[in-house]
PDB file of C-alpha atoms in Angstrom:
ATOM      1  CA  MET L  21       8.748 -33.262  -0.351  1.00  0.00           C
ATOM      2  CA  PRO L  22       6.093 -32.563  -1.061  1.00  0.00           C
ATOM      3  CA  ARG L  23       4.347 -32.176  -5.130  1.00  0.00           C
ATOM      4  CA  ILE L  24       1.757 -29.530  -3.348  1.00  0.00           C
ATOM      5  CA  SER L  25       2.090 -26.183  -1.399  1.00  0.00           C
ATOM      6  CA  LEU L  26       1.284 -27.000   2.531  1.00  0.00           C
ATOM      7  CA  THR L  27       0.900 -22.970   2.100  1.00  0.00           C
ATOM      8  CA  PRO L  28      -2.322 -23.278   0.482  1.00  0.00           C
ATOM      9  CA  PRO L  29      -4.944 -19.604   0.788  1.00  0.00           C
ATOM     10  CA  ARG L  30      -6.058 -18.786   4.396  1.00  0.00           C
ATOM     11  CA  THR L  31     -10.174 -18.668   3.216  1.00  0.00           C
ATOM     12  CA  LEU L  32     -11.783 -18.769   6.735  1.00  0.00           C
ATOM     13  CA  LEU L  33     -12.524 -22.317   6.095  1.00  0.00           C
ATOM     14  CA  VAL L  34      -8.470 -23.365   6.211  1.00  0.00           C
ATOM     15  CA  ARG L  35      -8.245 -21.238   9.613  1.00  0.00           C
ATOM     16  CA  ILE L  36     -11.419 -23.607  10.216  1.00  0.00           C
ATOM     17  CA  ALA L  37      -9.733 -27.092   9.566  1.00  0.00           C
ATOM     18  CA  ALA L  38      -6.267 -25.123  11.284  1.00  0.00           C
ATOM     19  CA  TRP L  39      -7.581 -24.608  14.328  1.00  0.00           C
ATOM     20  CA  TYR L  40      -9.448 -27.290  14.409  1.00  0.00           C
ATOM     21  CA  SER L  41      -6.136 -29.925  13.695  1.00  0.00           C
ATOM     22  CA  ARG L  42      -4.500 -28.354  16.387  1.00  0.00           C
ATOM     23  CA  ARG L  43      -6.376 -28.479  19.064  1.00  0.00           C
ATOM     24  CA  THR L  44      -7.661 -32.370  17.689  1.00  0.00           C
ATOM     25  CA  TYR L  45      -4.361 -33.725  17.268  1.00  0.00           C
ATOM     26  CA  GLY L  46      -1.712 -31.362  18.347  1.00  0.00           C
ATOM     27  CA  LYS L  47      -0.665 -29.772  14.175  1.00  0.00           C
ATOM     28  CA  GLU L  48      -2.278 -29.432  11.741  1.00  0.00           C
ATOM     29  CA  LEU L  49      -2.054 -32.078   9.506  1.00  0.00           C
ATOM     30  CA  ASP L  50      -0.303 -31.893   6.069  1.00  0.00           C
ATOM     31  CA  PRO L  51      -3.418 -33.451   3.330  1.00  0.00           C
ATOM     32  CA  GLY L  52      -5.528 -30.761   5.082  1.00  0.00           C
ATOM     33  CA  LEU L  53      -3.054 -27.655   3.736  1.00  0.00           C
ATOM     34  CA  ALA L  54      -2.739 -29.536   1.091  1.00  0.00           C
ATOM     35  CA  TYR L  55      -6.765 -30.314   0.542  1.00  0.00           C
ATOM     36  CA  GLY L  56      -7.262 -26.319   1.308  1.00  0.00           C
ATOM     37  CA  HIS L  57      -6.549 -24.712  -3.083  1.00  0.00           C
ATOM     38  CA  ASN L  58     -10.356 -26.242  -3.327  1.00  0.00           C
ATOM     39  CA  PRO L  59     -12.553 -26.008  -0.867  1.00  0.00           C
ATOM     40  CA  ARG L  60     -15.139 -27.305  -1.620  1.00  0.00           C
ATOM     41  CA  VAL L  61     -12.511 -30.809  -2.130  1.00  0.00           C
ATOM     42  CA  LEU L  62     -11.533 -29.000   1.356  1.00  0.00           C
ATOM     43  CA  PHE L  63     -14.765 -28.849   2.299  1.00  0.00           C
ATOM     44  CA  ALA L  64     -16.585 -32.367   0.824  1.00  0.00           C
ATOM     45  CA  TYR L  65     -13.802 -34.374   2.536  1.00  0.00           C
ATOM     46  CA  VAL L  66     -13.661 -32.821   5.797  1.00  0.00           C
ATOM     47  CA  ARG L  67     -18.202 -33.904   5.961  1.00  0.00           C
ATOM     48  CA  LEU L  68     -16.836 -36.449   4.876  1.00  0.00           C
ATOM     49  CA  GLU L  69     -14.667 -37.799   7.213  1.00  0.00           C
ATOM     50  CA  GLN L  70     -16.740 -36.376  10.085  1.00  0.00           C
ATOM     51  CA  ARG L  71     -19.921 -38.552   7.998  1.00  0.00           C
ATOM     52  CA  ALA L  72     -17.375 -41.839   8.206  1.00  0.00           C
ATOM     53  CA  ALA L  73     -16.397 -40.790  12.424  1.00  0.00           C
ATOM     54  CA  LYS L  74     -19.683 -41.571  13.446  1.00  0.00           C
ATOM     55  CA  TRP L  75     -20.320 -45.170  12.069  1.00  0.00           C
ATOM     56  CA  ASN L  76     -20.434 -47.432  14.803  1.00  0.00           C
ATOM     57  CA  LYS L  77     -21.091 -51.463  13.791  1.00  0.00           C
ATOM     58  CA  LEU L  78     -18.129 -51.857  13.688  1.00  0.00           C
ATOM     59  CA  ASP L  79     -15.739 -52.900  16.398  1.00  0.00           C
ATOM     60  CA  ALA L  80     -13.096 -49.783  16.003  1.00  0.00           C
ATOM     61  CA  GLY L  81      -9.929 -51.389  16.781  1.00  0.00           C
ATOM     62  CA  LEU L  82     -11.309 -54.443  13.758  1.00  0.00           C
ATOM     63  CA  LYS L  83     -11.377 -50.424  12.298  1.00  0.00           C
ATOM     64  CA  HIS L  84      -8.187 -49.688  12.866  1.00  0.00           C
ATOM     65  CA  LEU L  85      -6.341 -52.137  11.316  1.00  0.00           C
ATOM     66  CA  ALA L  86      -8.617 -52.863   8.464  1.00  0.00           C
ATOM     67  CA  VAL L  87      -7.415 -49.128   7.622  1.00  0.00           C
ATOM     68  CA  MET L  88      -3.550 -49.165   7.980  1.00  0.00           C
ATOM     69  CA  ALA L  89      -3.336 -52.502   6.220  1.00  0.00           C
ATOM     70  CA  ALA L  90      -5.017 -50.375   3.203  1.00  0.00           C
ATOM     71  CA  ALA L  91      -2.380 -48.022   3.819  1.00  0.00           C
ATOM     72  CA  ALA L  92       0.382 -50.049   3.762  1.00  0.00           C
ATOM     73  CA  ARG L  93      -0.509 -52.264   1.499  1.00  0.00           C
ATOM     74  CA  VAL L  94      -0.862 -48.783  -1.183  1.00  0.00           C
ATOM     75  CA  ASN L  95       2.347 -48.096   1.136  1.00  0.00           C
ATOM     76  CA  CYS L  96       1.650 -44.286   2.491  1.00  0.00           C
ATOM     77  CA  SER L  97       3.088 -43.064   4.882  1.00  0.00           C
ATOM     78  CA  TRP L  98       1.986 -40.127   6.401  1.00  0.00           C
ATOM     79  CA  CYS L  99      -1.553 -42.643   6.871  1.00  0.00           C
ATOM     80  CA  MET L 100       1.064 -45.708   8.706  1.00  0.00           C
ATOM     81  CA  ASP L 101       2.792 -42.503  10.276  1.00  0.00           C
ATOM     82  CA  PHE L 102      -1.146 -40.580  12.080  1.00  0.00           C
ATOM     83  CA  GLY L 103      -2.591 -44.917  11.435  1.00  0.00           C
ATOM     84  CA  TYR L 104       0.206 -45.047  14.941  1.00  0.00           C
ATOM     85  CA  TRP L 105      -1.137 -42.268  16.468  1.00  0.00           C
ATOM     86  CA  GLU L 106      -4.722 -43.096  16.227  1.00  0.00           C
ATOM     87  CA  GLY L 107      -4.376 -46.455  17.440  1.00  0.00           C
ATOM     88  CA  ARG L 108      -2.277 -45.533  20.462  1.00  0.00           C
ATOM     89  CA  GLU L 109      -5.215 -43.327  21.270  1.00  0.00           C
ATOM     90  CA  LEU L 110      -7.062 -46.578  20.087  1.00  0.00           C
ATOM     91  CA  GLY L 111      -5.756 -48.149  22.824  1.00  0.00           C
ATOM     92  CA  LEU L 112      -4.248 -51.343  20.654  1.00  0.00           C
ATOM     93  CA  SER L 113      -1.136 -52.034  21.464  1.00  0.00           C
ATOM     94  CA  PRO L 114       2.490 -50.637  19.989  1.00  0.00           C
ATOM     95  CA  GLU L 115       3.359 -53.854  19.674  1.00  0.00           C
ATOM     96  CA  LYS L 116       0.156 -55.278  17.270  1.00  0.00           C
ATOM     97  CA  ILE L 117       0.176 -51.506  15.574  1.00  0.00           C
ATOM     98  CA  GLU L 118       4.038 -52.213  14.170  1.00  0.00           C
ATOM     99  CA  ARG L 119       3.079 -55.780  13.266  1.00  0.00           C
ATOM    100  CA  VAL L 120       0.010 -54.621  10.510  1.00  0.00           C
ATOM    101  CA  PRO L 121       2.296 -53.887   7.286  1.00  0.00           C
ATOM    102  CA  ARG L 122       4.589 -57.730   7.607  1.00  0.00           C
ATOM    103  CA  TRP L 123       1.372 -59.023   9.088  1.00  0.00           C
ATOM    104  CA  ARG L 124       1.405 -62.575   6.743  1.00  0.00           C
ATOM    105  CA  GLU L 125       4.932 -62.971   7.577  1.00  0.00           C
ATOM    106  CA  ALA L 126       5.739 -66.230  10.773  1.00  0.00           C
ATOM    107  CA  GLY L 127       6.314 -64.368  14.801  1.00  0.00           C
ATOM    108  CA  ALA L 128       3.701 -61.409  13.277  1.00  0.00           C
ATOM    109  CA  ARG L 129       0.468 -64.510  13.067  1.00  0.00           C
ATOM    110  CA  GLU L 130       0.637 -64.883  16.524  1.00  0.00           C
ATOM    111  CA  ALA L 131      -0.024 -61.625  17.968  1.00  0.00           C
ATOM    112  CA  PHE L 132      -3.913 -61.259  16.130  1.00  0.00           C
ATOM    113  CA  THR L 133      -6.874 -62.946  16.274  1.00  0.00           C
ATOM    114  CA  GLY L 134      -8.941 -65.541  12.854  1.00  0.00           C
ATOM    115  CA  VAL L 135     -10.956 -62.616  12.246  1.00  0.00           C
ATOM    116  CA  GLU L 136      -8.935 -59.980  13.002  1.00  0.00           C
ATOM    117  CA  LEU L 137      -6.331 -61.790  11.066  1.00  0.00           C
ATOM    118  CA  LEU L 138      -9.640 -62.095   8.288  1.00  0.00           C
ATOM    119  CA  VAL L 139     -10.701 -57.941   8.390  1.00  0.00           C
ATOM    120  CA  MET L 140      -6.143 -57.330   7.354  1.00  0.00           C
ATOM    121  CA  GLU L 141      -6.877 -59.957   4.147  1.00  0.00           C
ATOM    122  CA  TYR L 142     -10.054 -58.350   2.767  1.00  0.00           C
ATOM    123  CA  ALA L 143      -8.611 -54.617   3.105  1.00  0.00           C
ATOM    124  CA  GLU L 144      -5.696 -55.897   1.206  1.00  0.00           C
ATOM    125  CA  ALA L 145      -7.974 -57.728  -0.809  1.00  0.00           C
ATOM    126  CA  MET L 146      -9.343 -54.584  -1.463  1.00  0.00           C
ATOM    127  CA  THR L 147      -6.365 -52.233  -2.531  1.00  0.00           C
ATOM    128  CA  GLU L 148      -5.634 -54.469  -5.566  1.00  0.00           C
ATOM    129  CA  THR L 149      -5.560 -52.775  -7.700  1.00  0.00           C
ATOM    130  CA  GLU L 150      -8.099 -55.129  -9.765  1.00  0.00           C
ATOM    131  CA  PRO L 151      -9.217 -56.221  -6.350  1.00  0.00           C
ATOM    132  CA  THR L 152      -8.389 -59.690  -5.640  1.00  0.00           C
ATOM    133  CA  VAL L 153     -12.212 -60.519  -2.362  1.00  0.00           C
ATOM    134  CA  THR L 154     -13.378 -64.027  -3.265  1.00  0.00           C
ATOM    135  CA  ASP L 155     -16.890 -65.364  -2.434  1.00  0.00           C
ATOM    136  CA  GLY L 156     -15.846 -67.000   0.326  1.00  0.00           C
ATOM    137  CA  LEU L 157     -13.149 -64.758   2.777  1.00  0.00           C
ATOM    138  CA  ALA L 158     -17.136 -62.024   2.047  1.00  0.00           C
ATOM    139  CA  ALA L 159     -18.843 -64.850   3.212  1.00  0.00           C
ATOM    140  CA  GLN L 160     -17.144 -65.606   6.523  1.00  0.00           C
ATOM    141  CA  LEU L 161     -16.694 -62.133   7.294  1.00  0.00           C
ATOM    142  CA  ILE L 162     -20.299 -61.504   6.876  1.00  0.00           C
ATOM    143  CA  ALA L 163     -20.538 -64.582   9.283  1.00  0.00           C
ATOM    144  CA  ARG L 164     -18.403 -63.598  11.206  1.00  0.00           C
ATOM    145  CA  LEU L 165     -19.415 -59.505  11.946  1.00  0.00           C
ATOM    146  CA  GLY L 166     -22.609 -59.320  10.179  1.00  0.00           C
ATOM    147  CA  GLU L 167     -23.371 -57.458   7.339  1.00  0.00           C
ATOM    148  CA  GLU L 168     -24.151 -53.842   8.869  1.00  0.00           C
ATOM    149  CA  ALA L 169     -20.929 -54.067  10.181  1.00  0.00           C
ATOM    150  CA  PHE L 170     -19.802 -55.953   6.202  1.00  0.00           C
ATOM    151  CA  VAL L 171     -20.198 -52.488   4.816  1.00  0.00           C
ATOM    152  CA  GLU L 172     -19.046 -50.429   7.308  1.00  0.00           C
ATOM    153  CA  LEU L 173     -15.394 -52.520   6.926  1.00  0.00           C
ATOM    154  CA  THR L 174     -15.692 -52.311   2.641  1.00  0.00           C
ATOM    155  CA  ALA L 175     -16.923 -48.405   2.952  1.00  0.00           C
ATOM    156  CA  VAL L 176     -13.763 -47.743   5.967  1.00  0.00           C
ATOM    157  CA  VAL L 177     -11.015 -49.367   3.904  1.00  0.00           C
ATOM    158  CA  ALA L 178     -12.491 -47.474   0.629  1.00  0.00           C
ATOM    159  CA  LEU L 179     -12.003 -44.626   2.093  1.00  0.00           C
ATOM    160  CA  GLU L 180      -8.820 -45.724   3.184  1.00  0.00           C
ATOM    161  CA  ASN L 181      -7.112 -46.067  -0.141  1.00  0.00           C
ATOM    162  CA  PHE L 182      -8.850 -42.636  -0.664  1.00  0.00           C
ATOM    163  CA  ARG L 183      -7.133 -41.593   2.057  1.00  0.00           C
ATOM    164  CA  SER L 184      -3.206 -43.373   1.062  1.00  0.00           C
ATOM    165  CA  ARG L 185      -4.037 -42.354  -2.676  1.00  0.00           C
ATOM    166  CA  VAL L 186      -4.024 -38.853  -2.438  1.00  0.00           C
ATOM    167  CA  ASN L 187      -1.538 -38.205   0.274  1.00  0.00           C
ATOM    168  CA  SER L 188       0.246 -40.908  -1.723  1.00  0.00           C
ATOM    169  CA  ALA L 189       0.141 -38.782  -5.069  1.00  0.00           C
ATOM    170  CA  PHE L 190       0.250 -35.589  -3.297  1.00  0.00           C
ATOM    171  CA  GLY L 191       4.006 -36.572  -1.628  1.00  0.00           C
ATOM    172  CA  LEU L 192       2.822 -36.047   1.677  1.00  0.00           C
ATOM    173  CA  THR L 193       5.499 -38.960   4.006  1.00  0.00           C
ATOM    174  CA  SER L 194       5.557 -38.647   8.544  1.00  0.00           C
ATOM    175  CA  GLN L 195       4.681 -35.781  10.490  1.00  0.00           C
ATOM    176  CA  GLY L 196       6.084 -36.854  13.111  1.00  0.00           C
ATOM    177  CA  PHE L 197       2.820 -38.692  15.297  1.00  0.00           C
ATOM    178  CA  ALA L 198       4.622 -42.058  15.950  1.00  0.00           C
ATOM    179  CA  GLU L 199       7.497 -40.107  16.665  1.00  0.00           C
ATOM    180  CA  ALA L 200       5.472 -38.316  19.729  1.00  0.00           C
ATOM    181  CA  CYS L 201       3.646 -42.531  20.860  1.00  0.00           C
ATOM    182  CA  THR L 202       7.125 -43.804  21.737  1.00  0.00           C
ATOM    183  CA  VAL L 203       7.944 -44.434  25.106  1.00  0.00           C
ATOM    184  CA  PRO L 204      12.109 -42.590  25.864  1.00  0.00           C
ATOM    185  CA  SER L 205      14.276 -45.080  26.649  1.00  0.00           C
ATOM    186  CA  ARG L 206      16.045 -45.406  29.503  1.00  0.00           C
ATOM    187  CA  PRO L 207      18.768 -43.887  30.309  1.00  0.00           C
TER     188      PRO L 207
END
């Protein structure tokens, strides 16, 4: 049960955000409804997301794995649910997406490339309450990705930490995005 009502005042900004959300995702997103209680925060958050969506120096698949690893580390069920759907939209295999929370386990690691494992390790290290990023890990990523992509990776993990921690604090849980992606079993 959310800790905040998901029925904000229907201001013009909330109505526009709701329309965009329904058109893009098929439903109104709970985080937007929660932010709708403070129009200035909602507006600033939407602008941040719009600008972040234009970042393009890091491969979209790597970016998504970093976001999912950070969300899993925070244990944000809303973010994991939405992230599953987003990963499918990017063309990532369901098996790979499902393995992100367990990427360190034997049997799950084989689904990922070396750079993907480094990216998820970095996302988790950044997400620790006291970040545990090492010079060696950062150097390996810079060598493989370049400095522009490394900066983008760092920013996207920080943004996901913001999202995951806010959504968790609001008490937001799954909205059924992952279920919408599953293929129905054959009779």
